Short mmCIF file of C-alpha atoms and ligand atoms in Angstrom, two decimals:
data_model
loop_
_atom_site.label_atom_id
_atom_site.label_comp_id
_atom_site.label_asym_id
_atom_site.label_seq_id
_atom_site.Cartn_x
_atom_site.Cartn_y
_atom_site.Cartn_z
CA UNK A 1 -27.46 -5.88 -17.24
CA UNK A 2 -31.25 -5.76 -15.59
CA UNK A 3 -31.31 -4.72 -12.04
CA UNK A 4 -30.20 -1.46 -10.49
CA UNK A 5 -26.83 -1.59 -8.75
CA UNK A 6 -26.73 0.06 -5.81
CA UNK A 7 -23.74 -0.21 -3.86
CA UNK A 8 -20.15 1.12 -2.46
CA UNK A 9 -17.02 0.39 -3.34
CA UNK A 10 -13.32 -0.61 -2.18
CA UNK A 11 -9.99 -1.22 -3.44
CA UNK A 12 -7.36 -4.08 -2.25
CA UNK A 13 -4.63 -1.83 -1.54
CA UNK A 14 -6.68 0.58 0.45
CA UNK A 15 -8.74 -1.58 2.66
CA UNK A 16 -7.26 -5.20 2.96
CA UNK A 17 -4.09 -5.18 4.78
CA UNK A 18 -2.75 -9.03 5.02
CA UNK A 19 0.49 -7.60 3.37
CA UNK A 20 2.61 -10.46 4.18
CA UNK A 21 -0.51 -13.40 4.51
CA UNK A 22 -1.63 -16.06 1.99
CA UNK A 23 2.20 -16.30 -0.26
CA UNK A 24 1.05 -12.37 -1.82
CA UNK A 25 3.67 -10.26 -3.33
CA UNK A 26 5.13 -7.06 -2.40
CA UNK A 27 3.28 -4.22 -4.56
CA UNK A 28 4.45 -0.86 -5.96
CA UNK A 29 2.45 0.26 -3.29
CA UNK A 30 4.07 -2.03 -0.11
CA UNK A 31 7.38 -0.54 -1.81
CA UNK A 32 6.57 3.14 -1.62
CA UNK A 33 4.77 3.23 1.46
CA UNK A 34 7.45 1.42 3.06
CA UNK A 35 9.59 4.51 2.11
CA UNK A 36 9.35 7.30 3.76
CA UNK A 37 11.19 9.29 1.08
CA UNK A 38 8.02 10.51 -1.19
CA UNK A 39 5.40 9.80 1.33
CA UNK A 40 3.88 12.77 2.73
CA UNK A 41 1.63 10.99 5.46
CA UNK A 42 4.02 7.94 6.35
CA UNK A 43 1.32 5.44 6.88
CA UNK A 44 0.90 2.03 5.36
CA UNK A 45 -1.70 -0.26 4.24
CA UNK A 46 -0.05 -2.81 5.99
CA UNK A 47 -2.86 -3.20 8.27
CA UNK A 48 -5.55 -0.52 6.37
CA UNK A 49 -9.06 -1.47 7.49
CA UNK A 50 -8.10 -5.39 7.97
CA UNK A 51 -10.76 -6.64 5.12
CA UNK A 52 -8.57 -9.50 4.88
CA UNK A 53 -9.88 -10.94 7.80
CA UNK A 54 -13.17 -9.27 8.29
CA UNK A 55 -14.59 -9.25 5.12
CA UNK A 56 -17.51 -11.01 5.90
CA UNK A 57 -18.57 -8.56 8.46
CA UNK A 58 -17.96 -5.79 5.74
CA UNK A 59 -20.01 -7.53 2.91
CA UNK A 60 -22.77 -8.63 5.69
CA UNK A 61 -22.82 -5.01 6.49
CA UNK A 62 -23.48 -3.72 3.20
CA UNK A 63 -26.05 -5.88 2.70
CA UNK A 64 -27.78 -5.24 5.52
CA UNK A 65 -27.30 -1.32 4.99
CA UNK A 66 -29.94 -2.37 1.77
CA UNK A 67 -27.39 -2.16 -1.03
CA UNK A 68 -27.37 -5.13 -3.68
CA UNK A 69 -23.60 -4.08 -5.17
CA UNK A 70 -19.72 -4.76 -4.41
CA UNK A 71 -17.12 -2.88 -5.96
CA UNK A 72 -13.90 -4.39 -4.90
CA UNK A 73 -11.06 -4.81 -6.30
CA UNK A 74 -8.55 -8.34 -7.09
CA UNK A 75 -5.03 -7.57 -5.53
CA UNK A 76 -2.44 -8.78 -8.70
CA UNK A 77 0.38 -10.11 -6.27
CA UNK A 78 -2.82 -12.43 -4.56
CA UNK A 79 -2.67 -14.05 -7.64
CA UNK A 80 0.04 -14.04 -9.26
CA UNK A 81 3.10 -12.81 -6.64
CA UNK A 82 5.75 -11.33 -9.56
CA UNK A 83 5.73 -11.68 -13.04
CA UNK A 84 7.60 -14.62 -13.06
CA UNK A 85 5.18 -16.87 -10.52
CA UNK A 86 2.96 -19.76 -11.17
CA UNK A 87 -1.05 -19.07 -9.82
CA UNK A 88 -1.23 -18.53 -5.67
CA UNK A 89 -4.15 -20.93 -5.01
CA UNK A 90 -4.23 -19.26 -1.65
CA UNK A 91 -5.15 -15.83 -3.38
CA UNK A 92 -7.84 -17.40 -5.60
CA UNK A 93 -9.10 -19.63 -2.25
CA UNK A 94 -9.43 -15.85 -0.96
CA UNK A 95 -11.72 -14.47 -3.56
CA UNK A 96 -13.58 -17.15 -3.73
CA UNK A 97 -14.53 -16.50 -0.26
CA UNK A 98 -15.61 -13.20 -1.05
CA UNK A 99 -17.49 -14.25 -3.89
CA UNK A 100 -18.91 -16.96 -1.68
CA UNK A 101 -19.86 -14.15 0.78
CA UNK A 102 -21.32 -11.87 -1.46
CA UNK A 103 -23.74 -14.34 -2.56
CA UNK A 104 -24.72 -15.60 1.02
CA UNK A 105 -25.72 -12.20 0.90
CA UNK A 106 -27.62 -11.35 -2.15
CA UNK A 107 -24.60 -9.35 -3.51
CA UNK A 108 -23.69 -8.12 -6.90
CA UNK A 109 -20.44 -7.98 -7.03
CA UNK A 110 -18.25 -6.10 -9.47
CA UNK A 111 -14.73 -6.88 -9.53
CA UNK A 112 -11.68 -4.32 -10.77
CA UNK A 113 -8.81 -5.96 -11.63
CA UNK A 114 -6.09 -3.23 -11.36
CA UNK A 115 -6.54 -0.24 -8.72
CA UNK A 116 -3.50 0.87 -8.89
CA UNK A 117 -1.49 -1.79 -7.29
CA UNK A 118 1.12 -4.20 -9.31
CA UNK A 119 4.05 -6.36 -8.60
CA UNK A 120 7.09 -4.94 -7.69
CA UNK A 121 9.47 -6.57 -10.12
CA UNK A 122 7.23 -5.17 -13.11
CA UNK A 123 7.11 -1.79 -11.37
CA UNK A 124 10.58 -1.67 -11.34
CA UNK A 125 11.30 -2.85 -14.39
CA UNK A 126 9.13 0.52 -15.53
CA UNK A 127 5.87 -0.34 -14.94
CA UNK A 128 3.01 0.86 -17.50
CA UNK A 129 6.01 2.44 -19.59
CA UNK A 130 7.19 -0.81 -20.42
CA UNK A 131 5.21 -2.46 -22.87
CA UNK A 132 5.86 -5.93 -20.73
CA UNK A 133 3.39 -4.69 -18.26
CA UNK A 134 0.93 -5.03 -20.82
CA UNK A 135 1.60 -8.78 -21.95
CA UNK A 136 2.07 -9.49 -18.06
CA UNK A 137 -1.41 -7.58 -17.37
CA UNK A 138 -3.19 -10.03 -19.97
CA UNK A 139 -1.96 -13.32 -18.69
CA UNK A 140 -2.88 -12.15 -14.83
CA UNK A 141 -6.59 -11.29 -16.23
CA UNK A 142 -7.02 -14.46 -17.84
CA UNK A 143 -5.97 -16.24 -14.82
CA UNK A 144 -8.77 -14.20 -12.96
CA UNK A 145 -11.66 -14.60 -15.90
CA UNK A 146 -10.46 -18.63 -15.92
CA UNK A 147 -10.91 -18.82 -12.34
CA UNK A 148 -13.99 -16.80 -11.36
CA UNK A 149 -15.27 -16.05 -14.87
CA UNK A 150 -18.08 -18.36 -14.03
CA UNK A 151 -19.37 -16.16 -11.15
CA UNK A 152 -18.82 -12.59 -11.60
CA UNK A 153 -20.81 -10.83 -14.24
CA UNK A 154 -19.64 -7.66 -14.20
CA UNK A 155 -15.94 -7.11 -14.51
CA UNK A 156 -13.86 -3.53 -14.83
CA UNK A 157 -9.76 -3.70 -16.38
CA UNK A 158 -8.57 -0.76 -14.86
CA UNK A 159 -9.08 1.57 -12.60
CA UNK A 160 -8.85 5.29 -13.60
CA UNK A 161 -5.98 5.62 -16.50
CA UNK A 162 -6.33 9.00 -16.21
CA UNK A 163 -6.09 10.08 -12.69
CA UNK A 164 -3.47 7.02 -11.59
CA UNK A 165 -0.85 8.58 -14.35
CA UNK A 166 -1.90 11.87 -13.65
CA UNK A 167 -0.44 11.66 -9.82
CA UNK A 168 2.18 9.14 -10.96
CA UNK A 169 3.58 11.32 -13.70
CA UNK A 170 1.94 14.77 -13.37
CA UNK A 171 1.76 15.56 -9.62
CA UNK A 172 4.40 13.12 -9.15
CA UNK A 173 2.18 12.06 -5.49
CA UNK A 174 2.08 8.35 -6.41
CA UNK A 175 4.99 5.70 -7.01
CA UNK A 176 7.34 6.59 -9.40
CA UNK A 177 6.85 9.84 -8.77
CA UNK A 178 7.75 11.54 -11.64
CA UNK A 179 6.87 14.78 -13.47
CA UNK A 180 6.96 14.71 -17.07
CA UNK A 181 3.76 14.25 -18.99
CA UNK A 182 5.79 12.96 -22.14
CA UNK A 183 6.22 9.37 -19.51
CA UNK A 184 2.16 10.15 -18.26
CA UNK A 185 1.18 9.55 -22.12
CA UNK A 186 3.45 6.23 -22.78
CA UNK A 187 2.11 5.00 -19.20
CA UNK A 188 -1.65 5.87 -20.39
CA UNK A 189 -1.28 4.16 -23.35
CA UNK A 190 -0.29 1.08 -22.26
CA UNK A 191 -3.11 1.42 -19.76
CA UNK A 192 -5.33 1.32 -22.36
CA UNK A 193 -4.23 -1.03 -24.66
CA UNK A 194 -3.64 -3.62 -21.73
CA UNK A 195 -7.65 -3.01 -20.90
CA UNK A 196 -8.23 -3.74 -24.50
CA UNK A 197 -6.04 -6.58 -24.50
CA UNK A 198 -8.08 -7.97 -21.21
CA UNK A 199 -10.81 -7.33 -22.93
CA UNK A 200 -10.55 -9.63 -26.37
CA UNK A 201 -9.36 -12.12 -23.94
CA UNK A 202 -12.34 -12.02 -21.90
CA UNK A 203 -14.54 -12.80 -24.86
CA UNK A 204 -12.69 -15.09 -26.28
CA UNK A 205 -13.67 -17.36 -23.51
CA UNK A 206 -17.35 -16.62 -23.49
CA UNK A 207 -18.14 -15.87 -20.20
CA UNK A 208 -21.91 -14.42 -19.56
CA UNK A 209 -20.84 -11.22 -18.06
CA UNK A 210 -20.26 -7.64 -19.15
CA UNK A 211 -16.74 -5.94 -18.89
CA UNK A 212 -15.55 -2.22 -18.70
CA UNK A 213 -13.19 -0.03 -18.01
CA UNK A 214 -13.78 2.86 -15.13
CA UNK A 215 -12.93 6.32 -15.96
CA UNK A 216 -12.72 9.42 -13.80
CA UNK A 217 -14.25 11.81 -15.72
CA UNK A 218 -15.24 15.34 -15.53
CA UNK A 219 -17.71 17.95 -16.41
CA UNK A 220 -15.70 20.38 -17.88
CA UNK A 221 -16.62 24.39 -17.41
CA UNK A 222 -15.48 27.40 -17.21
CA UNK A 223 -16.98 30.89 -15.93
CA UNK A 224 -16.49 33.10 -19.03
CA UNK A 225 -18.00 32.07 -21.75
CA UNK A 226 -15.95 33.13 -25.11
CA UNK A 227 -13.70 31.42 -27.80
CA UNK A 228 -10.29 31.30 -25.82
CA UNK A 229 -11.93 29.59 -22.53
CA UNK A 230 -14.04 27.27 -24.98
CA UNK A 231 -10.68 26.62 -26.67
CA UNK A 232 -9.08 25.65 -23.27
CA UNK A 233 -12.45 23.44 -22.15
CA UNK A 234 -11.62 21.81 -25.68
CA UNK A 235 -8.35 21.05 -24.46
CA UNK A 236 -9.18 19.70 -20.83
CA UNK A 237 -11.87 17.53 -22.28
CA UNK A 238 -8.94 16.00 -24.37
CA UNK A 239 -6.73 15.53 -21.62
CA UNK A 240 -8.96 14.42 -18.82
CA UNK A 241 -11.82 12.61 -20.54
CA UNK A 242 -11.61 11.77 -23.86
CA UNK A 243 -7.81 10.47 -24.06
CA UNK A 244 -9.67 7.36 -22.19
CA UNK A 245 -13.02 7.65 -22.88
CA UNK A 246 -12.88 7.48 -26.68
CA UNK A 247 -10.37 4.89 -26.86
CA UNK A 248 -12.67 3.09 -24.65
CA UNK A 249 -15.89 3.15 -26.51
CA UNK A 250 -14.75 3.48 -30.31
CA UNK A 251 -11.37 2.14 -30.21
CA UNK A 252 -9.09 5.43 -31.22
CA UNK A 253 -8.22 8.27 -29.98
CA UNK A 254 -9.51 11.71 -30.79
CA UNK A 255 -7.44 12.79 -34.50
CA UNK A 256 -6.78 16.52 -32.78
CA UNK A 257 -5.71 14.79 -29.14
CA UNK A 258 -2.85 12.44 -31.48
CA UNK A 259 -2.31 15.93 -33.30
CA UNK A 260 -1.78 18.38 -30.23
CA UNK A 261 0.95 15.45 -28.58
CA UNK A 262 2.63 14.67 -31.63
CA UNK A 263 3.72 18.57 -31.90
CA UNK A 264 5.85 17.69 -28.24
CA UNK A 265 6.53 14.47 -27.93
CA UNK A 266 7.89 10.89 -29.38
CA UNK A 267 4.82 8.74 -29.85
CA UNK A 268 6.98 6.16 -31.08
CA UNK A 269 5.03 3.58 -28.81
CA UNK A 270 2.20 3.53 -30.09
CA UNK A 271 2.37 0.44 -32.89
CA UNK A 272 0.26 -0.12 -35.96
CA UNK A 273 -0.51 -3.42 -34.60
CA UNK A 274 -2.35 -2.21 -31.46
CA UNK A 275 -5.33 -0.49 -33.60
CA UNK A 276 -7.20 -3.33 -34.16
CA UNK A 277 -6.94 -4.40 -30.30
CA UNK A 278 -7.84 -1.12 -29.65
CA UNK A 279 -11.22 -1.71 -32.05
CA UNK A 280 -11.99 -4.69 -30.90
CA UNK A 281 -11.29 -4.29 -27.06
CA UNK A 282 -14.42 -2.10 -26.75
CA UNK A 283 -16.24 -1.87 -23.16
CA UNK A 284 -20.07 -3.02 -22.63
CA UNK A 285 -20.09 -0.50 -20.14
CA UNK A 286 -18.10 2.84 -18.99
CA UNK A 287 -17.55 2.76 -15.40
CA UNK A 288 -17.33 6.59 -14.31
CA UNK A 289 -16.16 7.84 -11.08
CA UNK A 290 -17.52 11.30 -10.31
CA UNK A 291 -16.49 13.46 -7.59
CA UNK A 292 -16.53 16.86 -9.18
CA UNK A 293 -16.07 19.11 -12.02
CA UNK A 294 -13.01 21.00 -13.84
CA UNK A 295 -13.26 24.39 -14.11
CA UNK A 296 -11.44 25.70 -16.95
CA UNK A 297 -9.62 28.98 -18.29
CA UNK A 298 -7.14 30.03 -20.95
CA UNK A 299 -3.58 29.02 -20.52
CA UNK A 300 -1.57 32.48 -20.18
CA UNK A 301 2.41 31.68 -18.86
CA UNK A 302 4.33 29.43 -17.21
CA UNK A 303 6.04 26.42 -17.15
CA UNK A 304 3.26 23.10 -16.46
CA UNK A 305 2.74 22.19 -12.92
CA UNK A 306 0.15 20.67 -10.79
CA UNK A 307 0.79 21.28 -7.51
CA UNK A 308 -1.84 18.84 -4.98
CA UNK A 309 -3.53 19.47 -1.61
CA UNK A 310 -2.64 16.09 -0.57
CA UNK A 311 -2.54 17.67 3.89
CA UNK A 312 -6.43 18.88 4.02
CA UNK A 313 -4.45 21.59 6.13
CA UNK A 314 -6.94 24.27 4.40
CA UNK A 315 -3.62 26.69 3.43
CA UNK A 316 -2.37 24.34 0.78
CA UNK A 317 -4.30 25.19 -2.81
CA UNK A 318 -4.65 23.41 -5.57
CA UNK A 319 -3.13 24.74 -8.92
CA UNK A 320 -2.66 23.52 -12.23
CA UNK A 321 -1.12 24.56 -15.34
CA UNK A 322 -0.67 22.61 -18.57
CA UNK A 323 1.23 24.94 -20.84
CA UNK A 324 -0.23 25.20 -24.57
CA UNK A 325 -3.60 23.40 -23.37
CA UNK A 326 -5.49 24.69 -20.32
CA UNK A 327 -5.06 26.02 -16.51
CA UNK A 328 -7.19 25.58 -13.78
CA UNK A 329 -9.40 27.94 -12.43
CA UNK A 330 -11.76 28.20 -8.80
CA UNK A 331 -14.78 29.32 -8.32
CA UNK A 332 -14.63 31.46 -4.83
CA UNK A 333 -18.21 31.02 -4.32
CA UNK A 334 -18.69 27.03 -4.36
CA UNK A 335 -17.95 25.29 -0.64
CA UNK A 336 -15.18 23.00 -1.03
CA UNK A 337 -13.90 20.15 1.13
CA UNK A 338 -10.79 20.80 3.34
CA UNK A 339 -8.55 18.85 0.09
CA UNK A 340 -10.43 21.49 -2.31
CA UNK A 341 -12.75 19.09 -3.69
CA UNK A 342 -15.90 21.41 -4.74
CA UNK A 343 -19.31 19.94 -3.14
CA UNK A 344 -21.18 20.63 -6.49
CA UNK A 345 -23.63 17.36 -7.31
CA UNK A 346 -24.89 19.11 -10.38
CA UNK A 347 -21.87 17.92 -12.15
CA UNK A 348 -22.79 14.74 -12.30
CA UNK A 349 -25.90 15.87 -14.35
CA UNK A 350 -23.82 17.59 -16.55
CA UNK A 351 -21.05 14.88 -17.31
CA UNK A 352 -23.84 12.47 -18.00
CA UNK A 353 -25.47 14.62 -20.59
CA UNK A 354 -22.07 15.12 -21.96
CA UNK A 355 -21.45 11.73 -22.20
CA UNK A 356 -24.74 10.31 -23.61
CA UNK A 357 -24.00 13.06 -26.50
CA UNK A 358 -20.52 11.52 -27.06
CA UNK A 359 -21.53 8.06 -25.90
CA UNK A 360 -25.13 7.77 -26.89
CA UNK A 361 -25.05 3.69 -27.09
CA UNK A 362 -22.72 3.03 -24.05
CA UNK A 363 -24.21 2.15 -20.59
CA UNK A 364 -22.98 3.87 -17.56
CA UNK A 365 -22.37 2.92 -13.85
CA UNK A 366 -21.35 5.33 -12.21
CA UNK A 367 -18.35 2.88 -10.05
CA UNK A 368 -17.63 5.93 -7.37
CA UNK A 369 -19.31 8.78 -5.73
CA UNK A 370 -17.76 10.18 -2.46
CA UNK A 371 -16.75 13.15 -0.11
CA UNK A 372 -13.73 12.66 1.74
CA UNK A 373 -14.11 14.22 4.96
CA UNK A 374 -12.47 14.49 8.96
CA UNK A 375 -15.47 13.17 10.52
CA UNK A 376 -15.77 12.46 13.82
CA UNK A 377 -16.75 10.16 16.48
CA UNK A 378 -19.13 11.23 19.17
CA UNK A 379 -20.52 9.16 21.93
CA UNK A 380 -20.25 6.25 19.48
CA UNK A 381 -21.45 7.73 16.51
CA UNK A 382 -20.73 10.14 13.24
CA UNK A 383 -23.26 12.22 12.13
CA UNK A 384 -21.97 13.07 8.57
CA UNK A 385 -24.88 14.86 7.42
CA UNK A 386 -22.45 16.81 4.87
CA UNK A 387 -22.13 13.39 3.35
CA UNK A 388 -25.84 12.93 3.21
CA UNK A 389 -26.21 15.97 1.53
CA UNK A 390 -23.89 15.69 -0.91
CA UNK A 391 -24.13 11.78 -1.72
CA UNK A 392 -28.44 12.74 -1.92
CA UNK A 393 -27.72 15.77 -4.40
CA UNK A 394 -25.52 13.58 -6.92
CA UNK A 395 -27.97 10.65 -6.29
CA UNK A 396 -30.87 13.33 -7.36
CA UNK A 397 -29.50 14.67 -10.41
CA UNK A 398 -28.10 11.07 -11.58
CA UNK A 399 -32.44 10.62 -11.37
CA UNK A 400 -32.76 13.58 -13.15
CA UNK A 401 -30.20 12.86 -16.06
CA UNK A 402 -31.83 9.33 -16.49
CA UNK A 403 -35.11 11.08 -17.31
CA UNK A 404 -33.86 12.93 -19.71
CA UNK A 405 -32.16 9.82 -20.98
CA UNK A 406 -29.14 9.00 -20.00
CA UNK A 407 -28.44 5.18 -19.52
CA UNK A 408 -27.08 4.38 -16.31
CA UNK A 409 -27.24 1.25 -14.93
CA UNK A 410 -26.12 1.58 -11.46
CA UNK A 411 -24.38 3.65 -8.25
CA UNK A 412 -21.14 2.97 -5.58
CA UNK A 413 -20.67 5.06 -3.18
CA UNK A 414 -16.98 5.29 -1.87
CA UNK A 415 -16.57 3.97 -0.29
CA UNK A 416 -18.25 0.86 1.76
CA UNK A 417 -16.22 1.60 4.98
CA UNK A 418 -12.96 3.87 5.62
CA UNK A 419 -9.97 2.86 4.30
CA UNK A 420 -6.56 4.01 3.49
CA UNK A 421 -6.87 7.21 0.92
CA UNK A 422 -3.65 7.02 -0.63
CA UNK A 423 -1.28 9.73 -0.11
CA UNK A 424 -3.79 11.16 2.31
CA UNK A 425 -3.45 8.77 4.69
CA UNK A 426 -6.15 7.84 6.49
CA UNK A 427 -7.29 10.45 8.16
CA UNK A 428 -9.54 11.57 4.98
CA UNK A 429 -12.34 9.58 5.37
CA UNK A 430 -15.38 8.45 2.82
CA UNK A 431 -16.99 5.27 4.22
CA UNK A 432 -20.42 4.83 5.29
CA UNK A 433 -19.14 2.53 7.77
CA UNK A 434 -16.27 4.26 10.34
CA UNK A 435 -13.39 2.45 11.03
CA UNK A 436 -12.33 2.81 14.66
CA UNK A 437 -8.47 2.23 13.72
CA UNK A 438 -7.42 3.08 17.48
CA UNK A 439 -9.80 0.17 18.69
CA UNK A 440 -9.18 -2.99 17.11
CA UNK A 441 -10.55 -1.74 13.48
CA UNK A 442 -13.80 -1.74 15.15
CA UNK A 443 -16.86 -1.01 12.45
CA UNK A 444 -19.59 1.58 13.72
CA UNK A 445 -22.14 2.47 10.58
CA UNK A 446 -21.95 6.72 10.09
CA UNK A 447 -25.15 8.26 9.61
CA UNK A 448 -24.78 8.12 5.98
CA UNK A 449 -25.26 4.48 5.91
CA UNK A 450 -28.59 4.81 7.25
CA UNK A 451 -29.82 7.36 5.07
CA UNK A 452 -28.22 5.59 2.42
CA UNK A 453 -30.23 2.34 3.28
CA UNK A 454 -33.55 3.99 3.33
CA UNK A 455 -32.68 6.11 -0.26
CA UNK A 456 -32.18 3.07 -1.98
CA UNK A 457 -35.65 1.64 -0.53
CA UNK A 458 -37.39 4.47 -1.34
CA UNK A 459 -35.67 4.73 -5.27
CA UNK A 460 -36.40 1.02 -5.52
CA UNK A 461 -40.38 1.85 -4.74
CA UNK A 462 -39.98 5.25 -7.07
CA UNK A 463 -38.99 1.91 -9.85
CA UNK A 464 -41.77 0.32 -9.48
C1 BG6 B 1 -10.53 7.59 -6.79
C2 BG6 B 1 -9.87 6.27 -6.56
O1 BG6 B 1 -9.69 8.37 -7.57
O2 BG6 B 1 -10.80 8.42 -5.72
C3 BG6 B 1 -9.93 5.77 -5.13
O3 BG6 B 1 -10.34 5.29 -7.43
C4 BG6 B 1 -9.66 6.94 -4.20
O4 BG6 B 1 -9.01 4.73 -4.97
C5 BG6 B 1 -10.79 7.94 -4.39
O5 BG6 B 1 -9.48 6.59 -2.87
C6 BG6 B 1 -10.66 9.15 -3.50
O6 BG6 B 1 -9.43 9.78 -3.69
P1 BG6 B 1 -8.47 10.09 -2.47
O7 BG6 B 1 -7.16 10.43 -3.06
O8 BG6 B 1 -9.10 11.22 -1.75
O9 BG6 B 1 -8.43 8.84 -1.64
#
């Protein structure tokens, strides 16, 4: 790892449309959002921002907005349409041609293999609660290190293993949409072990690349300080961050996280076997997506619950309890974002001080970085200057952290243009580039991605 990435990211689901095009699969994701029975915005990503077709435009963009860095990510039914199929040539023909792209460009790219999206048949068949997923996982990610291996030198296994099962199993917002934290555990821990798994595989074919896992992680606070609410910061640090985090960099998971789970649940699952995958399926890198902090107090009553702002209607709150661990507390003074996301860039200062105490020999990137936001259109243009701020204030203290030591080795923004935000729909929007959806997916640069341009010339000059 030498140069600075600077960049933005995307994932398949949420940007490339092509649904039915070049012999892909259907995905848990083509199944759910073609039901309208748990989606709360009924769109699709049938169409989403049309990357399938225009992704030259999008990488030639980026490029020319000054950034050196692609996060995308592969889609699994591209490559491999169910868990029974041979290799689609058409889906590796496809990234190819992005990889092509990026490098008629001068672009970095760094390549995720799971966001969130798998093939049906496995989804049905229970997804990451069946241990299948995880042999079925391994072979696809070979198939993608055998085939583009040679080119891209900085790979990431999953996406988020805490925040996908926390909506799959916890909110209950994603496909299967279930609430029971006793399934959230089994499906993170095949998460993990299949990232491990990728992960021995990866170097058994010696590749020269570096490969990681992204984490959403959090600073974790609270605004009293005494024993009970550092108790409870204990326990959200468990449950948020270091359930993934620590199995990511040292192979295990924290003694008192096994003990606390073990007093509810059957961890029947998790095999003898899997330790030394888990050892040896170490990252080179944590990727780290930061959009804001937790803020922390005491759990009191109640039965757990975590309820989601997923309409940006500004009447529906966020509210979480996880009975015996932690709750969730808000700060009335912060500004938040119209889904309750706190603007607060100082987090990101904090998590990475946080982490280079827990993590002191792991490199970070941080892989995402966004404010989702109703922006507008106006004579032709957005003027997102609440972006700017807030992308320029975590940008600032990420400088600020690396002074004081911290290792991080590069910044996405999310994301590179608009795209479909899950069960928000699409009118939440994070891209530096606007997606006119009403006008043939036309693609009109926001303010931000001018600002963005001339921050990374002027960091690049602070390098020197
Ligand atoms: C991250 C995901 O959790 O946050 C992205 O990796 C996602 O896929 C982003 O889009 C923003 O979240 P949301 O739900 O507002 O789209």
């Amino acid at each position: 790892m030498d140069k600075f990435l600077w960049g933005s990211a995307t994932s398949a689901y949420q940007c490339e449309g092509g649904w039915l095009e070049g012999n892909k699969g259907l995905s848990n994701w083509d199944d759910f959002c073609h039901s309208e029975k748990n989606n709360v915005n009924p769109v699709t990503g049938d169409v989403a921002c049309d990357h399938y077709h225009r992704y030259e435009e999008d990488i030639r963009l980026l490029s020319e907005g000054g950034q050196n860095a692609y996060r995308f990510s592969i889609c699994w039914t591209r490559i491999l349409a169910n868990s029974q199929s041979t290799v689609n040539q058409e889906g590796i023909a496809y990234y190819n041609r992005i990889l092509d792209t990026c490098e008629k460009y001068g672009v970095e790219p760094l390549v995720t293999l799971y966001h969130y999206d798998m093939p049906v048949d496995l989804f049905k068949n229970g997804g990451w609660e069946n241990r299948e997923t995880v042999t079925a996982f391994i072979r696809y990610a070979k198939v993608c290190f055998e085939n583009f291996g040679g080119r891209v030198k900085y790979w990431a296994t999953i996406n988020e293993p805490n925040y996908e099962t926390y909506c799959c199993y916890g909110r209950g917002n994603y496909p299967p949409n279930v609430r029971d934290l006793s399934r959230r555990w089994k499906a993170m821990y095949h998460l993990l072990l299949a990232s491990a798994g990728a992960i021995v595989e990866y170097r058994k074919l010696n590749y020269e690349g570096t490969i990681g896992l992204v984490s959403d992680s959090y600073s974790i606070e609270s605004l009293v300080d005494n024993e009970q609410y550092r108790e409870a910061m204990h326990n959200a640090d468990l449950f948020y961050n270091r359930c993934v985090n620590d199995v990511a960099v040292y192979g295990e998971f924290p003694a008192d996280f096994i003990e606390k789970l073990a007093l509810d649940y059957d961890l029947s699952y998790m095999k003898k076997e899997d330790e030394e995958i888990f050892k040896k399926g170490t990252v080179d890198y944590l990727g780290i997506n930061a959009y804001d902090r937790t803020l922390v107090k005491p759990y009191t009553s109640g039965e757990t619950c975590m309820i989601a702002n997923n309409t940006g209607d500004g009447v529906t709150k966020n509210s979480t309890i996880i009975k015996n661990w932690f709750e969730l507390d808000e700060d009335p003074n912060t500004q938040k974002n119209a889904w309750g996301c706190e603007l607060y860039p100082k987090s990101v200062y904090n998590l990475l001080l946080d982490l280079k105490d827990k993590y002191p020999n792991t490199p970070i990137i941080i892989t995402e970085n966004g404010l989702g936001y109703y922006d507008e259109l106006v004579d032709g243009k957005v003027n997102d200057q609440y972006r700017i701020e807030f992308l320029n204030g975590f940008i600032d203290w990420i400088r600020q952290a690396q002074k004081e030591g911290c290792d991080v080795r590069g910044y996405f923004v999310w994301s590179t243009m608009d795209l479909y935000s899950w069960i928000n729909g699409y009118k939440k929007r994070y891209g530096l580039v606007y997606i006119d959806y009403e006008n043939d997916n036309k693609r009109i640069p926001k303010a931000s991605y001018y600002w963005y341009k001339k921050k990374i010339e002027e960091e690049l000059k602070n390098d020197e």
